[in-house]
Amino acid sequence: MGKIAHDFAFSKVSQRDIVKVITKLKNKRSVGWDEIPTFIIKRIKHQISDILCTLINFSLEKGQFPDQLKLAIVTPVFKKGNKAQLENYRPISVLSIFSKIFESVVNEQLTGYFEGFHLLTNNQFGFRQGFSTETALAYSIRAIADALDRSQATAGVYCDLSKAFDSVVHHILIQKLEYYGIKGNNLNWFRSYLRNRKQKTILFSNNIQYESDWKRIELGVPQGSILGPTLFLVYINDLQSKIDDNLTLYADDTSVILKEPNIHILENKIIETILKLNEWFHSNGLQMNNTKS
């Protein structure tokens, strides 16, 4: 990849910005470790916007994210099947509402930077304004139709990653953020955001609450966070530089449409593409789910 000609810098936020962020928050019943619900914060948004504005600007200036906002409560939610099997539960992670306010401010600035300077590949259709599953499907259909018009042999390689968001290697993510022009205390903020995160599991059985101890999280972007999806897009963004063909990304779902003059060349290209994908996934700490790919 070539050198990025732009540098990212946090902008100071105003009380008006904070009020706008709080207003946009979804009214969810779930609460973080501090047990403060969203609707309470919305009711007093004008009263607390001044102090939140001061705290957030101080955080961005010093490159530090508060440790108390790195704590997540995980609740296992049963999906279906045998209740005695762990894989039949979906973990729901909930952070403090104040973490979401901090993150919303940063996410808006980070997204504005990446989109404004066109740093994200146009092959990524997930978690982006103006992109969707429909536009991803249309992109793939156009590639297939073009191949059929040219009487080319066509195949699709579809990859599913195992726990992709939970597998992000922090130091690799930091290196990628730095490559894209995030440096100094701006980069230190993201280091701090990822460092020393903890979670504990809470579950209820027969009206009794059970809690685990706090456990440190060494990998992944924070589940249930505002910033997590955007950071993952940054993490997987350079995959497109390794694949020459029609690559389609929707968050962690990867597909490649291959087109060749005949079936024999196509078969070799399929193998070559799978090897390239596996090599990139492996070097970035990600693993292909062979049963779903």
CSV table of C-alpha atoms in Angstrom, one decimal:
chain,number,residue,atom,x,y,z
A,1,MET,CA,0.0,0.0,0.0
A,2,GLY,CA,1.2,3.5,-0.8
A,3,LYS,CA,1.7,6.3,1.7
A,4,ILE,CA,-1.4,8.1,2.9
A,5,ALA,CA,-1.1,11.9,2.3
A,6,HIS,CA,-3.5,12.9,5.1
A,7,ASP,CA,-3.3,13.2,8.9
A,8,PHE,CA,-6.2,12.7,11.3
A,9,ALA,CA,-6.7,15.1,14.3
A,10,PHE,CA,-9.5,15.2,16.8
A,11,SER,CA,-11.7,18.3,16.7
A,12,LYS,CA,-13.0,19.9,19.9
A,13,VAL,CA,-16.7,19.2,20.5
A,14,SER,CA,-19.3,21.7,21.8
A,15,GLN,CA,-22.2,21.3,24.2
A,16,ARG,CA,-24.4,21.4,21.1
A,17,ASP,CA,-22.5,18.4,19.7
A,18,ILE,CA,-23.1,16.5,22.9
A,19,VAL,CA,-26.8,17.2,23.0
A,20,LYS,CA,-27.1,16.1,19.4
A,21,VAL,CA,-25.3,12.8,20.2
A,22,ILE,CA,-27.5,12.0,23.2
A,23,THR,CA,-30.6,12.8,21.2
A,24,LYS,CA,-29.7,10.2,18.6
A,25,LEU,CA,-29.1,7.4,21.1
A,26,LYS,CA,-31.5,4.6,20.9
A,27,ASN,CA,-33.9,4.1,23.9
A,28,LYS,CA,-32.8,0.6,25.1
A,29,ARG,CA,-33.8,-1.0,28.3
A,30,SER,CA,-30.4,-2.6,28.8
A,31,VAL,CA,-28.0,-0.9,31.2
A,32,GLY,CA,-24.2,-1.1,31.8
A,33,TRP,CA,-22.4,-1.7,35.0
A,34,ASP,CA,-23.5,1.7,36.3
A,35,GLU,CA,-27.2,0.8,35.8
A,36,ILE,CA,-27.9,4.2,34.3
A,37,PRO,CA,-30.6,3.9,31.5
A,38,THR,CA,-30.5,5.9,28.3
A,39,PHE,CA,-33.9,7.6,29.0
A,40,ILE,CA,-32.5,9.3,32.1
A,41,ILE,CA,-29.6,10.7,30.3
A,42,LYS,CA,-31.9,12.0,27.6
A,43,ARG,CA,-34.0,13.8,30.1
A,44,ILE,CA,-31.1,15.7,31.6
A,45,LYS,CA,-29.0,16.1,28.4
A,46,HIS,CA,-28.9,19.9,28.6
A,47,GLN,CA,-27.9,19.9,32.3
A,48,ILE,CA,-25.0,17.5,31.7
A,49,SER,CA,-23.8,18.6,28.3
A,50,ASP,CA,-21.3,21.1,29.8
A,51,ILE,CA,-19.4,18.6,32.0
A,52,LEU,CA,-19.5,15.9,29.3
A,53,CYS,CA,-18.1,18.3,26.8
A,54,THR,CA,-15.2,19.2,29.2
A,55,LEU,CA,-14.5,15.5,29.9
A,56,ILE,CA,-14.6,14.4,26.3
A,57,ASN,CA,-12.4,17.2,25.1
A,58,PHE,CA,-9.9,16.5,27.9
A,59,SER,CA,-9.9,12.8,26.9
A,60,LEU,CA,-9.2,13.5,23.3
A,61,GLU,CA,-6.5,16.1,24.1
A,62,LYS,CA,-4.6,13.8,26.5
A,63,GLY,CA,-5.1,10.6,24.4
A,64,GLN,CA,-6.7,8.7,27.2
A,65,PHE,CA,-10.0,6.8,27.4
A,66,PRO,CA,-11.5,6.4,31.0
A,67,ASP,CA,-10.9,2.9,32.4
A,68,GLN,CA,-14.4,2.9,34.0
A,69,LEU,CA,-15.9,3.1,30.5
A,70,LYS,CA,-14.1,0.0,29.4
A,71,LEU,CA,-16.2,-2.4,31.5
A,72,ALA,CA,-18.8,-4.6,29.8
A,73,ILE,CA,-21.6,-6.7,31.2
A,74,VAL,CA,-22.3,-9.8,29.2
A,75,THR,CA,-25.6,-11.7,29.4
A,76,PRO,CA,-26.1,-15.0,27.6
A,77,VAL,CA,-29.3,-15.1,25.6
A,78,PHE,CA,-30.7,-18.5,24.6
A,79,LYS,CA,-31.2,-19.0,20.9
A,80,LYS,CA,-32.6,-22.5,20.3
A,81,GLY,CA,-31.7,-26.2,20.8
A,82,ASN,CA,-30.3,-27.8,23.9
A,83,LYS,CA,-30.0,-25.3,26.8
A,84,ALA,CA,-27.1,-27.3,28.2
A,85,GLN,CA,-24.9,-26.5,25.2
A,86,LEU,CA,-22.9,-23.3,25.3
A,87,GLU,CA,-23.0,-22.7,21.6
A,88,ASN,CA,-26.8,-22.3,21.7
A,89,TYR,CA,-26.5,-19.0,23.6
A,90,ARG,CA,-25.7,-15.6,22.1
A,91,PRO,CA,-23.6,-13.2,24.3
A,92,ILE,CA,-25.0,-9.7,24.6
A,93,SER,CA,-22.5,-7.2,25.7
A,94,VAL,CA,-23.6,-3.9,27.3
A,95,LEU,CA,-21.4,-0.9,28.0
A,96,SER,CA,-22.1,2.2,30.1
A,97,ILE,CA,-24.2,4.8,28.3
A,98,PHE,CA,-21.4,7.3,28.9
A,99,SER,CA,-19.1,5.1,26.9
A,100,LYS,CA,-21.5,5.2,24.0
A,101,ILE,CA,-21.6,9.0,24.2
A,102,PHE,CA,-17.8,9.2,24.1
A,103,GLU,CA,-17.6,6.7,21.3
A,104,SER,CA,-20.3,8.4,19.2
A,105,VAL,CA,-18.2,11.6,19.2
A,106,VAL,CA,-15.1,9.8,18.1
A,107,ASN,CA,-16.9,7.6,15.6
A,108,GLU,CA,-18.4,10.6,13.8
A,109,GLN,CA,-15.0,12.2,13.5
A,110,LEU,CA,-13.2,9.0,12.5
A,111,THR,CA,-15.9,8.0,9.9
A,112,GLY,CA,-15.9,11.5,8.5
A,113,TYR,CA,-12.1,11.3,8.0
A,114,PHE,CA,-12.1,7.9,6.3
A,115,GLU,CA,-15.1,8.7,4.1
A,116,GLY,CA,-14.1,12.3,3.4
A,117,PHE,CA,-10.7,11.2,2.1
A,118,HIS,CA,-12.1,8.1,0.4
A,119,LEU,CA,-9.8,5.8,2.5
A,120,LEU,CA,-12.3,2.9,2.7
A,121,THR,CA,-12.5,0.6,-0.3
A,122,ASN,CA,-15.6,0.9,-2.3
A,123,ASN,CA,-15.8,-2.9,-2.1
A,124,GLN,CA,-16.9,-2.6,1.5
A,125,PHE,CA,-20.7,-2.4,1.8
A,126,GLY,CA,-21.1,-3.0,5.6
A,127,PHE,CA,-21.7,-0.3,8.3
A,128,ARG,CA,-21.6,2.6,5.8
A,129,GLN,CA,-24.1,5.2,4.9
A,130,GLY,CA,-25.3,4.7,1.3
A,131,PHE,CA,-24.2,1.0,1.3
A,132,SER,CA,-26.3,-2.1,2.1
A,133,THR,CA,-26.8,-5.8,1.4
A,134,GLU,CA,-28.8,-4.7,-1.7
A,135,THR,CA,-25.9,-2.7,-3.1
A,136,ALA,CA,-23.5,-5.5,-2.3
A,137,LEU,CA,-25.7,-8.0,-4.1
A,138,ALA,CA,-26.1,-5.7,-7.1
A,139,TYR,CA,-22.3,-5.3,-7.4
A,140,SER,CA,-21.9,-9.1,-7.5
A,141,ILE,CA,-24.7,-9.6,-10.0
A,142,ARG,CA,-23.2,-7.0,-12.3
A,143,ALA,CA,-19.8,-8.8,-12.2
A,144,ILE,CA,-21.5,-12.2,-13.0
A,145,ALA,CA,-23.6,-10.6,-15.8
A,146,ASP,CA,-20.5,-9.1,-17.3
A,147,ALA,CA,-18.8,-12.5,-17.3
A,148,LEU,CA,-21.8,-14.1,-19.0
A,149,ASP,CA,-21.9,-11.4,-21.6
A,150,ARG,CA,-18.3,-12.2,-22.4
A,151,SER,CA,-18.9,-16.0,-22.4
A,152,GLN,CA,-16.4,-16.4,-19.5
A,153,ALA,CA,-16.3,-19.2,-17.0
A,154,THR,CA,-17.5,-17.8,-13.7
A,155,ALA,CA,-17.3,-18.9,-10.0
A,156,GLY,CA,-17.8,-17.4,-6.6
A,157,VAL,CA,-15.6,-17.8,-3.5
A,158,TYR,CA,-17.6,-17.1,-0.3
A,159,CYS,CA,-15.8,-16.9,3.0
A,160,ASP,CA,-17.2,-16.9,6.5
A,161,LEU,CA,-14.9,-15.9,9.3
A,162,SER,CA,-14.9,-17.4,12.8
A,163,LYS,CA,-15.6,-14.8,15.5
A,164,ALA,CA,-14.0,-12.1,13.3
A,165,PHE,CA,-14.8,-9.1,15.6
A,166,ASP,CA,-13.5,-11.0,18.6
A,167,SER,CA,-10.3,-11.9,16.9
A,168,VAL,CA,-8.9,-8.4,16.0
A,169,VAL,CA,-5.3,-8.2,17.1
A,170,HIS,CA,-4.9,-4.8,18.8
A,171,HIS,CA,-1.3,-4.0,17.8
A,172,ILE,CA,-2.1,-4.8,14.2
A,173,LEU,CA,-5.2,-2.5,14.3
A,174,ILE,CA,-3.0,0.3,15.8
A,175,GLN,CA,-0.5,-0.2,13.0
A,176,LYS,CA,-3.2,0.2,10.5
A,177,LEU,CA,-4.7,3.3,12.1
A,178,GLU,CA,-1.2,4.8,12.1
A,179,TYR,CA,-0.8,3.9,8.4
A,180,TYR,CA,-4.0,5.8,7.6
A,181,GLY,CA,-2.7,9.0,9.2
A,182,ILE,CA,-3.7,8.7,12.9
A,183,LYS,CA,-0.6,9.6,15.0
A,184,GLY,CA,0.6,11.0,18.3
A,185,ASN,CA,-2.0,11.5,21.0
A,186,ASN,CA,-4.7,10.9,18.5
A,187,LEU,CA,-3.4,7.3,18.1
A,188,ASN,CA,-2.7,7.1,21.8
A,189,TRP,CA,-6.4,7.6,22.4
A,190,PHE,CA,-7.2,4.5,20.4
A,191,ARG,CA,-4.5,2.6,22.2
A,192,SER,CA,-6.0,3.6,25.5
A,193,TYR,CA,-9.5,2.7,24.2
A,194,LEU,CA,-8.4,-0.9,23.4
A,195,ARG,CA,-6.2,-1.4,26.4
A,196,ASN,CA,-7.2,-2.9,29.8
A,197,ARG,CA,-10.8,-3.7,28.8
A,198,LYS,CA,-12.7,-6.0,31.1
A,199,GLN,CA,-16.0,-7.9,31.1
A,200,LYS,CA,-18.0,-10.1,33.4
A,201,THR,CA,-20.9,-12.4,32.8
A,202,ILE,CA,-24.2,-12.1,34.6
A,203,LEU,CA,-27.1,-14.6,34.3
A,204,PHE,CA,-30.3,-15.3,36.1
A,205,SER,CA,-31.6,-18.7,37.0
A,206,ASN,CA,-34.7,-19.4,39.2
A,207,ASN,CA,-34.7,-15.7,40.1
A,208,ILE,CA,-31.2,-15.9,41.4
A,209,GLN,CA,-28.4,-13.7,39.9
A,210,TYR,CA,-25.0,-15.3,39.2
A,211,GLU,CA,-21.9,-13.2,38.4
A,212,SER,CA,-18.5,-14.2,37.1
A,213,ASP,CA,-15.3,-12.3,38.1
A,214,TRP,CA,-14.0,-9.5,35.9
A,215,LYS,CA,-12.0,-10.9,33.0
A,216,ARG,CA,-9.5,-8.9,30.9
A,217,ILE,CA,-10.1,-8.8,27.2
A,218,GLU,CA,-6.9,-9.1,25.1
A,219,LEU,CA,-8.4,-9.4,21.6
A,220,GLY,CA,-11.2,-8.0,19.5
A,221,VAL,CA,-13.0,-4.8,19.0
A,222,PRO,CA,-15.5,-4.1,21.9
A,223,GLN,CA,-18.8,-5.9,21.4
A,224,GLY,CA,-21.8,-3.7,21.9
A,225,SER,CA,-19.7,-0.6,21.2
A,226,ILE,CA,-20.3,2.3,18.8
A,227,LEU,CA,-16.7,2.3,17.5
A,228,GLY,CA,-16.3,-1.5,17.1
A,229,PRO,CA,-17.8,-1.8,13.6
A,230,THR,CA,-15.8,1.2,12.2
A,231,LEU,CA,-12.6,-0.1,13.7
A,232,PHE,CA,-13.2,-3.5,12.1
A,233,LEU,CA,-13.8,-1.8,8.7
A,234,VAL,CA,-10.4,-0.2,9.1
A,235,TYR,CA,-8.8,-3.5,10.1
A,236,ILE,CA,-10.1,-5.5,7.0
A,237,ASN,CA,-9.8,-2.6,4.6
A,238,ASP,CA,-6.4,-3.6,3.0
A,239,LEU,CA,-7.7,-7.1,2.1
A,240,GLN,CA,-8.8,-5.5,-1.3
A,241,SER,CA,-5.1,-4.8,-2.1
A,242,LYS,CA,-4.4,-8.6,-2.1
A,243,ILE,CA,-7.3,-9.6,-4.4
A,244,ASP,CA,-7.3,-8.6,-8.1
A,245,ASP,CA,-10.9,-9.7,-8.9
A,246,ASN,CA,-14.4,-8.6,-7.9
A,247,LEU,CA,-14.1,-8.6,-4.2
A,248,THR,CA,-17.3,-7.8,-2.1
A,249,LEU,CA,-17.0,-7.2,1.6
A,250,TYR,CA,-20.0,-6.8,4.0
A,251,ALA,CA,-18.3,-6.3,7.3
A,252,ASP,CA,-16.7,-9.7,7.9
A,253,ASP,CA,-18.4,-11.5,5.1
A,254,THR,CA,-16.2,-11.9,2.1
A,255,SER,CA,-17.0,-12.9,-1.5
A,256,VAL,CA,-15.0,-12.9,-4.7
A,257,ILE,CA,-16.4,-13.3,-8.2
A,258,LEU,CA,-13.8,-14.9,-10.5
A,259,LYS,CA,-14.0,-14.8,-14.3
A,260,GLU,CA,-11.6,-16.6,-16.7
A,261,PRO,CA,-11.6,-17.7,-20.4
A,262,ASN,CA,-12.2,-21.4,-19.5
A,263,ILE,CA,-13.0,-23.7,-16.7
A,264,HIS,CA,-9.4,-25.1,-16.3
A,265,ILE,CA,-7.9,-21.6,-15.8
A,266,LEU,CA,-10.8,-20.8,-13.5
A,267,GLU,CA,-10.2,-23.9,-11.3
A,268,ASN,CA,-6.6,-22.8,-10.8
A,269,LYS,CA,-7.7,-19.2,-10.0
A,270,ILE,CA,-10.1,-20.5,-7.4
A,271,ILE,CA,-7.3,-22.3,-5.6
A,272,GLU,CA,-5.0,-19.3,-5.9
A,273,THR,CA,-7.7,-17.0,-4.5
A,274,ILE,CA,-8.5,-19.2,-1.5
A,275,LEU,CA,-4.7,-19.4,-0.7
A,276,LYS,CA,-4.4,-15.6,-0.9
A,277,LEU,CA,-7.4,-15.1,1.3
A,278,ASN,CA,-6.2,-17.6,3.9
A,279,GLU,CA,-2.7,-16.0,3.9
A,280,TRP,CA,-4.2,-12.6,4.6
A,281,PHE,CA,-6.6,-13.9,7.2
A,282,HIS,CA,-3.8,-15.8,9.0
A,283,SER,CA,-1.4,-12.8,9.0
A,284,ASN,CA,-4.1,-10.7,10.6
A,285,GLY,CA,-5.2,-13.2,13.2
A,286,LEU,CA,-8.4,-14.1,11.5
A,287,GLN,CA,-9.6,-17.6,10.7
A,288,MET,CA,-11.8,-18.9,7.9
A,289,ASN,CA,-14.8,-21.0,9.0
A,290,ASN,CA,-14.3,-24.0,6.7
A,291,THR,CA,-17.7,-25.5,7.4
A,292,LYS,CA,-19.5,-22.3,6.3
A,293,SER,CA,-17.2,-21.1,3.5
